[in-house]
Coordinates of C-alpha atoms and ligand atoms in Angstrom, one line a residue:
X182 CA 0.1 0.1 0.0
X183 CA 1.3 3.1 -0.8
X184 CA 0.4 6.9 -0.7
X185 CA 0.2 8.5 -4.3
X186 CA -1.2 11.8 -4.0
X187 CA -1.9 14.5 -1.0
X188 CA -3.8 17.5 -0.6
X189 CA -5.0 19.9 2.1
X190 CA -7.3 22.8 2.5
X191 CA -7.2 25.4 5.5
X192 CA -9.5 28.4 6.1
X193 CA -8.4 31.6 5.1
X194 CA -9.2 33.6 8.3
X195 CA -5.9 34.0 10.3
X196 CA -6.1 34.4 14.1
X197 CA -2.6 35.9 15.3
X198 CA -1.2 35.8 18.9
X199 CA -1.8 39.4 18.8
X200 CA -5.5 39.1 18.7
X201 CA -5.6 36.3 21.5
X202 CA -3.9 39.0 23.6
X203 CA -7.3 40.9 23.3
X204 CA -9.0 37.8 24.5
X205 CA -6.9 36.5 27.5
X206 CA -4.3 37.4 29.5
X207 CA -1.3 36.3 27.3
X208 CA 1.1 37.7 24.8
X209 CA 2.9 36.6 21.5
X210 CA 6.3 36.2 23.5
X211 CA 4.9 33.7 25.9
X212 CA 3.0 31.8 23.1
X213 CA 5.8 31.9 20.8
X214 CA 8.4 30.6 23.0
X215 CA 6.3 28.0 25.0
X216 CA 4.7 26.4 22.0
X217 CA 6.2 27.9 18.5
X218 CA 2.8 29.0 17.3
X219 CA 2.5 32.3 15.6
X220 CA -1.0 32.1 14.2
X221 CA -3.6 29.6 13.2
X222 CA -6.5 29.3 10.8
X223 CA -10.1 29.8 12.1
X224 CA -13.1 28.8 9.9
X225 CA -16.1 31.5 9.6
X226 CA -18.9 29.5 8.0
X227 CA -17.2 26.3 7.0
X228 CA -17.5 23.4 9.0
X229 CA -15.4 20.1 9.1
X230 CA -17.1 18.4 5.9
X231 CA -16.3 21.4 3.9
X232 CA -12.7 21.5 5.1
X233 CA -12.4 17.8 4.6
X234 CA -14.1 17.9 0.8
X235 CA -11.6 20.6 -0.1
X236 CA -8.7 18.7 0.9
X237 CA -10.2 15.6 -0.8
X238 CA -10.5 17.4 -4.0
X239 CA -7.0 18.7 -3.8
X240 CA -5.7 15.3 -3.2
X241 CA -7.9 13.6 -6.0
X242 CA -6.6 16.1 -8.4
X243 CA -3.0 15.3 -7.5
X244 CA -3.6 11.6 -7.8
X245 CA -5.4 12.2 -11.1
X246 CA -8.2 10.0 -10.4
X247 CA -11.8 10.7 -10.6
X248 CA -14.2 10.0 -7.2
X249 CA -15.8 7.4 -8.9
X250 CA -12.3 5.3 -8.7
X251 CA -12.4 5.5 -4.7
X252 CA -13.4 2.2 -2.8
X253 CA -13.2 3.6 0.5
X254 CA -13.4 7.1 2.5
X255 CA -12.3 7.4 6.1
X256 CA -12.4 10.5 7.8
X257 CA -10.4 11.3 11.1
X258 CA -12.0 13.6 13.1
X259 CA -12.9 14.6 16.7
X260 CA -14.9 17.5 15.7
X261 CA -17.4 16.1 13.1
X262 CA -20.2 18.3 11.8
X263 CA -22.7 16.3 13.7
X264 CA -23.0 12.9 15.4
X265 CA -25.2 11.6 12.3
X266 CA -24.4 11.5 9.5
X267 CA -20.5 10.9 9.7
X268 CA -18.4 13.4 7.8
X269 CA -17.2 10.5 5.5
X270 CA -21.0 9.8 4.4
X271 CA -21.3 13.7 3.7
X272 CA -18.1 13.5 1.5
X273 CA -19.4 10.6 -0.2
X274 CA -22.7 12.3 -0.8
X275 CA -21.2 15.4 -2.3
X276 CA -19.0 13.4 -4.6
X277 CA -22.1 11.3 -5.6
X278 CA -20.4 7.8 -5.2
X279 CA -21.0 4.6 -3.9
X280 CA -18.4 3.0 -1.6
X281 CA -17.8 2.1 2.2
X282 CA -17.4 5.2 4.2
X283 CA -17.0 6.1 7.9
X284 CA -15.3 8.2 10.6
X285 CA -12.7 7.3 13.0
X286 CA -11.9 9.3 16.2
X287 CA -8.6 8.7 17.9
X288 CA -8.0 12.7 18.3
X289 CA -4.6 13.6 17.6
X290 CA -3.3 10.3 17.0
X291 CA -6.2 10.0 14.3
X292 CA -4.3 10.0 11.1
X293 CA -1.8 7.2 12.2
X294 CA -4.7 5.1 13.4
X295 CA -6.5 6.1 9.9
X296 CA -3.6 4.5 8.1
X297 CA -3.5 1.3 10.2
X298 CA -7.5 0.8 9.6
X299 CA -7.2 1.6 5.9
X300 CA -4.1 -0.5 4.7
X301 CA -5.5 -3.3 7.0
X302 CA -9.0 -3.1 5.1
X303 CA -7.1 -2.5 2.0
X304 CA -5.0 -5.6 2.5
X305 CA -8.4 -7.7 3.0
X306 CA -10.0 -6.6 0.0
X307 CA -10.1 -5.6 -3.7
X308 CA -9.9 -2.1 -2.7
X309 CA -7.6 -0.2 -5.3
X310 CA -8.0 3.6 -4.3
X311 CA -8.6 4.8 -0.8
X312 CA -9.4 8.4 0.5
X313 CA -8.1 9.0 3.9
X314 CA -8.4 12.5 5.4
X315 CA -8.1 14.1 8.6
X316 CA -10.3 17.2 9.3
X317 CA -11.0 19.4 12.0
X318 CA -13.0 22.6 13.3
X319 CA -11.3 22.6 16.9
X320 CA -12.2 26.1 17.4
X321 CA -15.9 24.8 18.1
X322 CA -14.6 23.2 20.9
X323 CA -12.2 26.0 22.4
X324 CA -13.1 27.9 25.6
X325 CA -11.7 31.4 24.3
X326 CA -11.6 32.5 27.9
X327 CA -9.0 29.5 29.0
X328 CA -5.3 30.9 28.2
X329 CA -4.0 27.6 28.8
X330 CA -5.7 26.0 25.6
X331 CA -7.2 28.8 23.7
X332 CA -4.0 29.7 22.4
X333 CA -3.0 26.4 20.7
X334 CA -5.7 24.9 18.5
X335 CA -6.6 25.7 14.7
X336 CA -8.7 24.5 11.9
X337 CA -7.8 22.5 8.5
X338 CA -7.8 19.5 6.9
X339 CA -5.4 17.1 5.0
X340 CA -6.1 14.1 2.7
X341 CA -3.9 11.4 1.1
X342 CA -4.8 8.7 -1.7
X343 CA -3.6 5.3 -0.8
X344 CA -3.3 2.8 -3.8
X345 CA -3.0 -1.0 -3.2
X346 CA 0.2 -1.6 -5.1
X347 CA 3.0 -4.1 -4.7
X348 CA 5.7 -1.4 -4.0
X349 CA 6.8 -1.2 -0.6
X350 CA 4.9 1.8 0.6
X351 CA 3.5 1.6 4.0
X352 CA 5.9 -0.7 5.6
X353 CA 4.9 -0.8 9.2
X354 CA 2.3 1.0 11.5
X355 CA 2.0 0.6 15.3
X356 CA -0.9 2.2 17.4
X357 CA -1.3 2.1 21.1
X358 CA -3.7 3.8 23.7
X359 CA -3.9 4.5 27.3
X360 CA -7.3 5.1 28.6
X361 CA -6.3 5.7 32.1
X362 CA -4.9 8.8 31.3
X363 CA -8.1 10.3 29.5
X364 CA -8.6 12.9 32.4
X365 CA -5.3 14.6 30.8
X366 CA -7.2 16.2 27.8
X367 CA -10.8 16.1 27.5
X368 CA -13.8 17.8 25.7
X369 CA -17.5 17.1 24.9
X370 CA -19.7 15.0 27.6
X371 CA -23.2 14.2 26.2
X372 CA -25.5 14.2 28.8
X373 CA -27.8 11.2 29.4
X374 CA -31.5 12.2 28.4
X375 CA -34.4 9.3 28.5
X376 CA -37.6 9.2 30.1
X377 CA -36.1 7.5 33.1
X378 CA -32.8 9.7 33.7
X379 CA -32.0 13.2 32.7
X380 CA -28.3 14.7 33.3
X381 CA -27.8 18.5 33.3
X382 CA -25.7 20.0 30.2
X383 CA -22.2 19.7 30.9
X384 CA -19.3 22.1 29.6
X385 CA -18.3 20.5 26.4
X386 CA -15.2 22.6 25.7
X387 CA -11.7 21.4 25.9
X388 CA -9.9 21.0 29.0
X389 CA -6.2 19.9 29.2
X390 CA -3.4 19.3 31.8
X391 CA -0.6 20.6 29.5
X392 CA 2.2 19.7 31.3
X393 CA 1.1 16.1 31.7
X394 CA 0.4 15.7 27.9
X395 CA 3.5 17.3 27.2
X396 CA 5.6 14.7 29.3
X397 CA 3.5 11.8 27.9
X398 CA 4.2 13.0 24.3
X399 CA 7.8 13.1 24.7
X400 CA 7.9 9.4 26.3
X401 CA 5.4 8.0 23.6
X402 CA 7.1 9.5 20.6
X403 CA 10.4 8.5 21.4
X404 CA 9.1 5.0 22.2
X405 CA 7.2 4.8 18.8
X406 CA 9.9 5.8 16.6
X407 CA 12.2 3.4 18.3
X408 CA 9.5 0.6 18.0
X409 CA 9.0 1.3 14.2
X410 CA 12.7 1.3 13.4
X411 CA 13.4 -2.1 15.2
X412 CA 10.2 -3.6 13.8
X413 CA 11.5 -2.6 10.1
X414 CA 15.1 -3.2 10.7
X415 CA 15.7 0.5 9.9
X416 CA 18.7 2.8 11.3
X417 CA 17.6 6.1 12.3
X418 CA 19.9 7.6 9.8
X419 CA 17.9 6.1 7.0
X420 CA 15.1 8.3 8.0
X421 CA 14.8 11.5 5.6
X422 CA 12.0 13.1 7.6
X423 CA 10.0 12.8 10.8
X424 CA 6.6 14.1 10.2
X425 CA 4.9 14.3 13.9
X426 CA 1.5 16.0 14.9
X427 CA 2.3 19.6 15.5
X428 CA 1.3 20.2 19.0
X429 CA 4.2 22.2 20.4
X430 CA 7.9 22.6 18.9
X431 CA 9.4 22.1 22.2
X432 CA 8.1 18.3 22.2
X433 CA 9.9 17.8 18.8
X434 CA 12.7 19.3 19.7
X435 CA 13.2 17.6 22.7
X436 CA 12.5 14.3 21.0
X437 CA 15.3 15.1 18.2
X438 CA 17.6 15.7 21.1
X439 CA 16.8 12.4 22.9
X440 CA 17.1 10.4 19.5
X441 CA 20.4 12.6 18.4
X442 CA 18.8 13.6 15.2
X443 CA 19.4 16.6 13.3
X444 CA 16.2 18.9 14.4
X445 CA 15.9 19.9 10.5
X446 CA 14.6 16.4 10.2
X447 CA 11.2 17.2 12.3
X448 CA 9.3 18.8 10.1
X449 CA 7.4 21.8 11.4
X450 CA 4.6 24.2 10.2
X451 CA 2.9 24.8 13.5
X452 CA 3.8 28.3 13.6
X453 CA 1.3 29.1 10.9
X454 CA -1.5 26.6 11.9
X455 CA -1.3 25.6 15.5
X456 CA -2.7 22.2 16.6
X457 CA -5.2 21.0 14.1
X458 CA -5.3 17.6 15.7
X459 CA -5.6 14.7 13.2
X460 CA -5.3 17.1 10.4
X461 CA -1.7 18.3 11.4
X462 CA 0.2 15.1 9.9
X463 CA -1.6 15.4 6.4
X464 CA -1.4 19.1 6.1
X465 CA 2.5 18.9 6.6
X466 CA 2.8 16.1 4.4
X467 CA 0.9 18.1 1.8
X468 CA 2.9 21.2 2.4
X469 CA 6.5 19.1 2.4
X470 CA 5.0 17.4 -1.2
X471 CA 4.5 20.8 -2.6
X472 CA 7.8 22.0 -1.9
X473 CA 9.4 19.0 -3.5
X474 CA 10.8 17.6 -0.2
X475 CA 9.5 14.1 -0.8
X476 CA 11.2 12.3 -3.3
X477 CA 10.8 8.5 -4.3
X478 CA 12.1 5.9 -2.0
X479 CA 12.7 8.4 0.7
X480 CA 11.9 6.9 4.3
X481 CA 10.0 8.9 6.4
X482 CA 8.3 8.5 9.8
X483 CA 4.9 9.8 10.9
X484 CA 3.9 10.3 14.6
X485 CA 0.3 10.9 16.3
X486 CA -0.2 11.5 19.6
X487 CA -3.2 12.9 21.7
X488 CA -6.3 12.5 23.6
X489 CA -7.4 9.2 24.5
X490 CA -4.5 9.1 25.2
X491 CA -3.7 7.7 21.9
X492 CA -0.6 7.4 19.7
X493 CA 1.2 5.8 17.1
X494 CA 3.6 5.8 14.2
X495 CA 4.2 4.6 10.7
X496 CA 7.2 4.0 8.4
X497 CA 6.7 4.7 4.9
X498 CA 9.0 4.4 1.7
X499 CA 7.8 7.3 -0.1
Ligands
UT7_551 O1 -2.7 17.7 20.7 C1 -2.8 17.0 21.8 C2 -1.2 16.9 22.3 N1 -1.0 18.1 23.0 C3 0.0 18.4 23.4 O2 0.8 17.7 23.2 C4 0.3 19.7 24.2 C5 1.1 19.6 25.4 N2 1.4 20.5 26.2 C6 2.2 21.6 25.9 O3 2.2 21.9 24.8 C7 2.4 22.9 26.9 O4 2.0 22.0 28.1 C8 1.4 24.1 27.0 C9 1.8 24.9 26.0 C10 0.0 23.8 26.9 C11 1.7 25.0 28.3 O5 3.0 25.0 28.3 P1 4.0 24.5 29.7 O6 5.3 25.3 29.5 O7 3.8 23.4 30.3 O8 3.2 25.8 31.0 P2 2.6 25.9 31.9 O9 1.2 25.0 31.8 O10 3.2 24.5 33.0 O11 2.1 27.0 32.7 C12 3.4 27.7 33.3 C13 2.8 29.1 33.5 C14 1.5 29.0 34.5 O12 1.7 30.1 35.4 P3 2.3 30.1 36.9 O13 1.5 28.8 37.5 O14 3.9 29.4 36.6 O15 2.2 31.5 37.4 C15 0.5 29.5 33.3 O16 -0.6 29.7 34.3 O17 2.5 29.9 32.1 C16 1.1 30.4 32.4 N3 0.5 30.2 31.2 C17 0.3 31.2 30.4 N4 1.0 32.6 30.4 C18 0.6 33.5 29.4 C19 -0.5 29.2 30.6 N5 -0.8 29.7 29.7 C20 -0.4 31.0 29.2 C21 -0.6 31.8 28.4 N6 -0.1 33.3 28.4 N7 -1.5 31.5 27.2

């Protein structure tokens, strides 16, 4: 299984650190030095399915295939338009095609989980082309009065087309989760409501214990990179790029240091988009692709981590 094309879409409205200074007690210096983020994109009248659709269109165009060629649509998202229908179903309707379509929620670990699920389904079916999208409108879940979290998140979508092929492509994917740390990063909470029992409506906005998630991330990203290298008998020097979930540049710099890898190999674009959860890896991949950084045969490692807590890594021969 291999990725034959990438695409992405981010809304045009930019929310700068300076703007956030108007909302909460923060400043550009704190946000930049603690996170690396300068600005993020925010939707005005578009929802998760609109971002997903635009990213998918650009990936299809780059793959030079038609929507009707797609056998499976998986959308990784923790911020769908609605509980029902799925965002993947909405895409299928917009494309007016017939295929298996569903959403996957593993939060910021979602895109790597998506690769695991899609490649497994492809291996056990006759699917030829699959569309995998990471799309989020996280700003729906942001508490704009909480300076600990409102500075971090942005909206966007990235997509890839996977082809069932004999070429080496996606070599090995590892995913894991630690549910007993669910308290560290939470949002949502749908109240029970039926004729026998009713709960009060709870605050649905994001709450995060930042430093706990930071320590978890440094630990699991290191472990998952080491694991995929071991499983594929690959030396770390053979890896051209590590494309990790874009949560905080300090996490990525620390991992580069721990692995004794040049920081330049850890691709970063979070200064422009902030944390876009499951969309951050495919947005970064598409940006790298458009810059011509990804060459045939190059080995790259993708790493996702986030709420759940979930994490995972995949080794790809581009
Ligand atoms: O996408 C899923 C994965 N998510 C992550 O990986 C996020 C991981 N965590 C982080 O990136 C970092 O923990 C944060 C960026 C969220 C926070 O950075 P930190 O260095 O861990 O800061 P902290 O939470 O320990 O807070 C340090 C200080 C506190 O003040 P006191 O108690 O030392 O007086 C905070 O109240 O900074 C204060 N603070 C702020 N100050 C100005 C927290 N947020 C802000 C802010 N502006 N926006």
